[in-house]
């Protein structure tokens, strides 16, 4: 029988070698299966035609039937465009192209009947449609069309005649070749229980629906399946892992933990910190490897939680390693830990790329012999010559900067995998975390230490900067400190550095009574550390910097964060930067400086920032604005979900629902042997084989 999963697309009637190459190259379509799952991105109700004289500026995409009377080329340079004067007898509308002018002009004939599709806008009282879809009216039989599928195709494909219509034709050819009752990919009980459309029907309907109702049911079925298998895979995998990896048992809560807790701890833990520490203690005390993600908004006190976990390791005679994404942060953690642990018999050391060669030897030896209890490090700890005597716990701070590979590497430094505690302040939205890290246990620190005042955030335009300066001055006079941050994005590094230098010079002029430090990524680690030290100790009052201070830096006396060119930062990054202030008891301020002219998107970002201090809320908003593919960290998380129909944001409810369905199955059939689930396990194996997702590598 025909197996669409492996059968090469070139054998489909209407394809052949040449088109196959195009489909491979442009859309990643190699097999019949790939084509079958290349879904339309839009449907047009082809039974409805609008008249030109009905058009107003608020219409969605509409369909018109008429002819082109004349072409006209207009404008110069970037404004160059081709305008086709189109009419259906009730009025004229301008069809406009900014690209492919020659191609368009040759392609469409004057006086021939066309169906034009697009979103009309009114400009200077004239209706126009930019880059419309155009079909030959004779080739379309409107009354029979119902909902017509539209497929995304590339310019190159269109030039070879592989436009949306041609794709629809190929798909229809394919569907006639497939048996009506295609093998069901969900178990009969699931199909029945949730009243799902059969797979065969859903695939037909998704390409050629006859009405909206039917289409919605087909979409539901396919989304259900897509999300279900992701969750089934994750849950099944995490169950495997719990069985497979034994973990070190930190059974004792010993002297050092207790002494620190009662004597050294400078403040009472928040309720949320206590809860998370309890969760960690439970994890590390039952012979199973811990993989826990601690999410806590900036300033929620994650470092302390990590420290307590590391003391548990020490009390059980294990070493701990704390990894930070940057040297600045590693140095800062190092000095925080040293300070907090002073007087206790815990040896803490620092190992980074700039550790001197002559110090390295003894340091590595002490690590390998077990004399060092806690090592604070960066990527430097991953090198092959770094060995531990008994590595029991790895803490990874600001997880999104570390790749999966690096994490896996730490496992090789221990006889059995060490416990892993991942801490992130870029709060990955709950939905996304659940999808990405379904196999990680998640703890949330949802409470800030007492006495924190919400940061007051303002958006100002650059022409008001002098007001900002006098405000800074007032704060400095009260003994506070300020950050002024400039963007640094690699493509325009030179310009950015110039901006920073100019900003620095201006500030030096304005604030001539104060000391100003400067920090950027091009400086040597030693210089950076020096500048950071000067600011932390209060020697400098203003720190002009690029985003190198984005993560983790902690100077509680600093109450002002000015972000220049705020339009160039994403929401999560803005929130991270803002988190550098508001860390002490004083009211803090974040000032977002932008140009006057802003895109809608930027305006929204500024609104969100000025109205919310909640990292979760901001991350969710970010997800909605940008889509999950763009969220910082998902790229490096090592698991990119190639969703064909479901959408993590829009289909959040369905995602949670199918997760429960999947969980019930994994719980009920942990050995994957029940007859009724056979189709599910087989399908899961196929999916894993086909995708290059490395389930085992998730954290
Ligand atoms: P983050 O979660 O962003 O890593 P930190 O661990 O850097 O936060 O903590 C932020 C600040 O809050 C630090 O100065 C820390 O000493 C302080 N802090 C942490 N926990 C508490 C607490 N329970 N009460 C008061 N201050 C705390
Ligand atoms: Mg931190």
GROMACS .gro file of N, CA, C and O in nm, residues 6 47 65 83 227 255 312 364 425 438 442 569 600 682:
model
   56
    6UNK      N    1   0.687   0.801   0.350
    6UNK     CA    2   0.818   0.786   0.289
    6UNK      C    3   0.818   0.814   0.139
    6UNK      O    4   0.922   0.841   0.081
   47UNK      N    5  -1.773   3.205  -0.224
   47UNK     CA    6  -1.907   3.224  -0.277
   47UNK      C    7  -1.949   3.371  -0.267
   47UNK      O    8  -2.047   3.412  -0.327
   65UNK      N    9  -1.452   4.087  -0.852
   65UNK     CA   10  -1.439   4.026  -0.983
   65UNK      C   11  -1.447   4.137  -1.089
   65UNK      O   12  -1.544   4.214  -1.091
   83UNK      N   13   0.091   5.039  -1.055
   83UNK     CA   14  -0.050   5.048  -1.019
   83UNK      C   15  -0.134   4.995  -1.134
   83UNK      O   16  -0.112   5.030  -1.250
  227UNK      N   17  -0.073   1.859   1.989
  227UNK     CA   18  -0.036   1.893   2.126
  227UNK      C   19  -0.031   1.769   2.214
  227UNK      O   20   0.054   1.756   2.302
  255UNK      N   21   2.507   2.039   6.032
  255UNK     CA   22   2.553   2.151   6.113
  255UNK      C   23   2.562   2.282   6.035
  255UNK      O   24   2.522   2.386   6.083
  312UNK      N   25   2.324   2.208   5.175
  312UNK     CA   26   2.276   2.071   5.192
  312UNK      C   27   2.377   1.974   5.132
  312UNK      O   28   2.407   1.869   5.189
  364UNK      N   29   4.243   2.378   4.042
  364UNK     CA   30   4.192   2.254   3.984
  364UNK      C   31   4.228   2.134   4.071
  364UNK      O   32   4.147   2.042   4.088
  425UNK      N   33   1.531   3.408   3.593
  425UNK     CA   34   1.458   3.529   3.628
  425UNK      C   35   1.385   3.581   3.506
  425UNK      O   36   1.302   3.670   3.517
  438UNK      N   37   0.831   2.020   3.031
  438UNK     CA   38   0.732   1.934   3.093
  438UNK      C   39   0.795   1.832   3.185
  438UNK      O   40   0.733   1.783   3.277
  442UNK      N   41   0.894   2.229   3.846
  442UNK     CA   42   0.904   2.374   3.850
  442UNK      C   43   0.866   2.427   3.987
  442UNK      O   44   0.762   2.389   4.042
  569UNK      N   45   1.485   4.746   2.276
  569UNK     CA   46   1.487   4.630   2.363
  569UNK      C   47   1.355   4.555   2.361
  569UNK      O   48   1.250   4.615   2.346
  600UNK      N   49   0.365   5.086   1.648
  600UNK     CA   50   0.257   5.042   1.738
  600UNK      C   51   0.308   4.944   1.841
  600UNK      O   52   0.272   4.948   1.958
  682UNK      N   53   0.291   0.335   1.948
  682UNK     CA   54   0.356   0.315   1.818
  682UNK      C   55   0.375   0.449   1.748
  682UNK      O   56   0.480   0.480   1.693
   0.00000   0.00000   0.00000
